[in-house]
Amino acid sequence: MKSGVRALGVAESYRADTSTLAGAVVRADRVVDGFVFGQCTVGASDATASVIEMIERVDRPDVRYVMLAGIAPAWYNVLDLWRINEAVERPVLSVSFEDSDGLESALRAAFDGEALAERLATYRDQPERRAVELDGEAVYVRAVGCSDGEAERVIRAFTPEGGRPEPLRVAREAARAVETVRRES
């Protein structure tokens, strides 16, 4: 992959009722090229709309890929990768860092009624996770808007070392920094 290819990584840091979302535009050669921030409500269903709004606000047509840290930020605020892809017209990759049996049992334990039905419907509609080995570690990727092979190449190209793609690592650090400032003020 060419060194100037850009991805927007979106990660979170949360407190009791809101989650700070940070987006970091990072080139494949690890140059950080911009930031955008947003928020979503812990335990709600507004994360998808918040991510779309952030991507629109960053207004970077040169960003070729969107990477999301996980599928359910802010206490099961389940992301709809299909809706994000349709809105921003570029591949969307959700990356998680732990092997699991999925979120269904956790969703059932935390919600019931319409809140549960809505989350289960969104969650079940997402593509299956696929393991990608990175330096002896595995990440788990869901891809919309590109093939599994392209998704794997993108993840590898943006992960120079360790097991976390650089756009997601930088976004996570930015979200934590903003959340720290909020707590201290």
Tab-separated table of C-alpha atoms in Angstrom:
chain	number	residue	atom	x	y	z
A	1	MET	CA	0.000	0.000	0.000
A	2	LYS	CA	1.310	3.468	-0.855
A	3	SER	CA	2.567	5.456	2.111
A	4	GLY	CA	0.165	8.369	1.517
A	5	VAL	CA	-3.028	6.300	1.753
A	6	ARG	CA	-5.128	7.603	4.634
A	7	ALA	CA	-7.504	5.978	7.081
A	8	LEU	CA	-9.715	7.556	9.711
A	9	GLY	CA	-9.614	5.600	12.959
A	10	VAL	CA	-12.422	6.154	15.473
A	11	ALA	CA	-12.074	5.109	19.114
A	12	GLU	CA	-13.681	6.091	22.412
A	13	SER	CA	-13.143	6.943	26.024
A	14	TYR	CA	-16.199	7.066	28.251
A	15	ARG	CA	-17.438	8.124	31.634
A	16	ALA	CA	-20.809	7.731	33.326
A	17	ASP	CA	-23.175	9.098	30.693
A	18	THR	CA	-21.271	10.169	27.589
A	19	SER	CA	-18.513	8.696	25.513
A	20	THR	CA	-15.900	10.853	23.845
A	21	LEU	CA	-15.271	9.719	20.293
A	22	ALA	CA	-12.013	10.690	18.629
A	23	GLY	CA	-11.191	10.305	14.977
A	24	ALA	CA	-7.576	10.348	13.807
A	25	VAL	CA	-6.606	10.656	10.145
A	26	VAL	CA	-3.405	8.656	9.765
A	27	ARG	CA	-1.388	7.856	6.663
A	28	ALA	CA	-0.036	4.364	6.037
A	29	ASP	CA	3.455	5.718	6.773
A	30	ARG	CA	2.203	6.658	10.284
A	31	VAL	CA	1.965	10.398	9.739
A	32	VAL	CA	-0.981	11.823	11.702
A	33	ASP	CA	-2.874	14.149	9.406
A	34	GLY	CA	-5.877	15.432	11.364
A	35	PHE	CA	-8.401	14.909	14.136
A	36	VAL	CA	-12.140	15.123	14.636
A	37	PHE	CA	-14.121	14.667	17.850
A	38	GLY	CA	-17.661	13.758	18.765
A	39	GLN	CA	-19.633	11.988	21.429
A	40	CYS	CA	-22.367	9.467	21.925
A	41	THR	CA	-24.544	8.486	24.849
A	42	VAL	CA	-23.599	5.537	27.024
A	43	GLY	CA	-26.242	2.813	26.728
A	44	ALA	CA	-28.122	4.531	23.891
A	45	SER	CA	-28.315	3.992	20.125
A	46	ASP	CA	-26.707	7.144	18.751
A	47	ALA	CA	-23.141	5.944	18.018
A	48	THR	CA	-23.758	5.217	14.321
A	49	ALA	CA	-25.146	8.701	13.691
A	50	SER	CA	-22.297	10.257	15.699
A	51	VAL	CA	-19.639	8.426	13.679
A	52	ILE	CA	-21.275	9.435	10.383
A	53	GLU	CA	-21.441	13.050	11.528
A	54	MET	CA	-17.756	12.992	12.516
A	55	ILE	CA	-16.707	11.624	9.128
A	56	GLU	CA	-18.768	14.262	7.352
A	57	ARG	CA	-17.309	17.012	9.565
A	58	VAL	CA	-13.700	15.951	9.024
A	59	ASP	CA	-14.479	16.456	5.304
A	60	ARG	CA	-11.507	14.539	3.945
A	61	PRO	CA	-12.195	12.973	0.541
A	62	ASP	CA	-8.604	11.643	0.617
A	63	VAL	CA	-9.466	9.294	3.499
A	64	ARG	CA	-9.911	5.919	1.800
A	65	TYR	CA	-10.833	3.745	4.797
A	66	VAL	CA	-12.729	4.101	8.061
A	67	MET	CA	-11.584	1.952	10.992
A	68	LEU	CA	-13.698	1.599	14.104
A	69	ALA	CA	-12.474	0.286	17.438
A	70	GLY	CA	-15.046	-2.428	18.074
A	71	ILE	CA	-18.702	-2.801	17.208
A	72	ALA	CA	-20.404	-1.579	20.401
A	73	PRO	CA	-18.867	1.498	22.029
A	74	ALA	CA	-20.429	3.304	24.970
A	75	TRP	CA	-21.934	0.273	26.697
A	76	TYR	CA	-23.560	-1.554	23.774
A	77	ASN	CA	-24.297	1.449	21.553
A	78	VAL	CA	-24.121	-0.957	18.587
A	79	LEU	CA	-22.624	0.433	15.365
A	80	ASP	CA	-24.300	-0.249	12.014
A	81	LEU	CA	-21.373	-0.699	9.628
A	82	TRP	CA	-23.683	-0.972	6.604
A	83	ARG	CA	-25.300	2.383	7.385
A	84	ILE	CA	-21.927	4.061	7.933
A	85	ASN	CA	-20.589	2.653	4.662
A	86	GLU	CA	-23.646	3.803	2.750
A	87	ALA	CA	-23.451	7.314	4.230
A	88	VAL	CA	-19.717	7.901	3.712
A	89	GLU	CA	-19.150	5.821	0.567
A	90	ARG	CA	-15.897	4.169	1.589
A	91	PRO	CA	-14.919	0.866	3.210
A	92	VAL	CA	-15.639	0.507	6.922
A	93	LEU	CA	-13.622	-1.894	9.072
A	94	SER	CA	-14.572	-2.694	12.655
A	95	VAL	CA	-11.592	-4.053	14.573
A	96	SER	CA	-11.835	-5.804	17.922
A	97	PHE	CA	-8.940	-7.081	19.944
A	98	GLU	CA	-10.273	-10.082	21.864
A	99	ASP	CA	-11.678	-13.402	20.769
A	100	SER	CA	-15.204	-13.933	22.072
A	101	ASP	CA	-18.441	-15.751	21.430
A	102	GLY	CA	-20.050	-12.450	20.466
A	103	LEU	CA	-22.261	-9.929	22.236
A	104	GLU	CA	-25.668	-11.613	22.202
A	105	SER	CA	-25.540	-12.993	25.742
A	106	ALA	CA	-24.180	-9.691	27.109
A	107	LEU	CA	-26.903	-7.745	25.292
A	108	ARG	CA	-29.566	-10.080	26.728
A	109	ALA	CA	-28.163	-9.583	30.233
A	110	ALA	CA	-28.127	-5.779	29.929
A	111	PHE	CA	-31.340	-5.004	27.990
A	112	ASP	CA	-34.847	-6.248	27.374
A	113	GLY	CA	-37.871	-5.296	25.303
A	114	GLU	CA	-37.446	-2.883	22.394
A	115	ALA	CA	-33.944	-1.817	23.478
A	116	LEU	CA	-32.785	-5.438	23.255
A	117	ALA	CA	-34.630	-6.134	19.995
A	118	GLU	CA	-33.118	-3.053	18.326
A	119	ARG	CA	-29.570	-3.910	19.383
A	120	LEU	CA	-29.880	-7.570	18.444
A	121	ALA	CA	-31.258	-6.685	14.998
A	122	THR	CA	-28.397	-4.269	14.309
A	123	TYR	CA	-25.764	-6.614	15.730
A	124	ARG	CA	-27.011	-9.666	13.804
A	125	ASP	CA	-27.047	-7.681	10.545
A	126	GLN	CA	-23.296	-6.988	10.707
A	127	PRO	CA	-20.780	-9.173	8.844
A	128	GLU	CA	-19.006	-11.935	10.709
A	129	ARG	CA	-15.663	-11.220	12.340
A	130	ARG	CA	-12.581	-12.637	10.689
A	131	ALA	CA	-9.286	-13.155	12.521
A	132	VAL	CA	-6.218	-11.390	11.137
A	133	GLU	CA	-2.801	-12.328	12.550
A	134	LEU	CA	-0.480	-9.398	13.305
A	135	ASP	CA	2.969	-10.057	14.746
A	136	GLY	CA	1.772	-13.140	16.594
A	137	GLU	CA	-1.389	-11.436	17.862
A	138	ALA	CA	-4.874	-11.682	16.400
A	139	VAL	CA	-7.338	-8.893	15.729
A	140	TYR	CA	-10.890	-9.562	14.603
A	141	VAL	CA	-12.190	-7.613	11.632
A	142	ARG	CA	-15.646	-7.002	10.188
A	143	ALA	CA	-15.514	-5.394	6.742
A	144	VAL	CA	-18.181	-3.584	4.742
A	145	GLY	CA	-17.409	-2.053	1.356
A	146	CYS	CA	-14.351	-4.167	0.570
A	147	SER	CA	-13.384	-7.814	0.352
A	148	ASP	CA	-11.942	-9.730	3.299
A	149	GLY	CA	-8.615	-9.842	1.436
A	150	GLU	CA	-8.528	-6.057	1.004
A	151	ALA	CA	-9.526	-5.580	4.649
A	152	GLU	CA	-6.637	-7.780	5.753
A	153	ARG	CA	-4.170	-5.856	3.546
A	154	VAL	CA	-5.414	-2.544	4.974
A	155	ILE	CA	-5.126	-3.734	8.574
A	156	ARG	CA	-1.612	-5.020	7.958
A	157	ALA	CA	-0.536	-1.835	6.150
A	158	PHE	CA	-1.705	0.370	9.027
A	159	THR	CA	-0.192	-1.818	11.777
A	160	PRO	CA	3.570	-1.226	11.748
A	161	GLU	CA	4.121	-3.155	14.983
A	162	GLY	CA	2.103	-4.723	17.761
A	163	GLY	CA	-1.520	-5.624	17.404
A	164	ARG	CA	-3.349	-2.302	17.054
A	165	PRO	CA	-3.701	-0.429	13.749
A	166	GLU	CA	-2.126	3.018	14.046
A	167	PRO	CA	-5.303	5.027	13.263
A	168	LEU	CA	-7.082	3.262	16.138
A	169	ARG	CA	-4.141	3.610	18.521
A	170	VAL	CA	-3.853	7.355	17.867
A	171	ALA	CA	-7.645	7.847	18.076
A	172	ARG	CA	-7.787	6.000	21.403
A	173	GLU	CA	-5.008	8.184	22.849
A	174	ALA	CA	-6.754	11.352	21.628
A	175	ALA	CA	-10.092	10.255	23.125
A	176	ARG	CA	-8.427	9.502	26.450
A	177	ALA	CA	-6.701	12.894	26.473
A	178	VAL	CA	-9.961	14.748	25.811
A	179	GLU	CA	-11.761	12.722	28.475
A	180	THR	CA	-9.000	13.465	30.986
A	181	VAL	CA	-9.355	17.202	30.342
A	182	ARG	CA	-13.139	16.946	30.759
A	183	ARG	CA	-12.807	15.144	34.083
A	184	GLU	CA	-10.334	17.705	35.391
A	185	SER	CA	-12.440	20.727	34.441
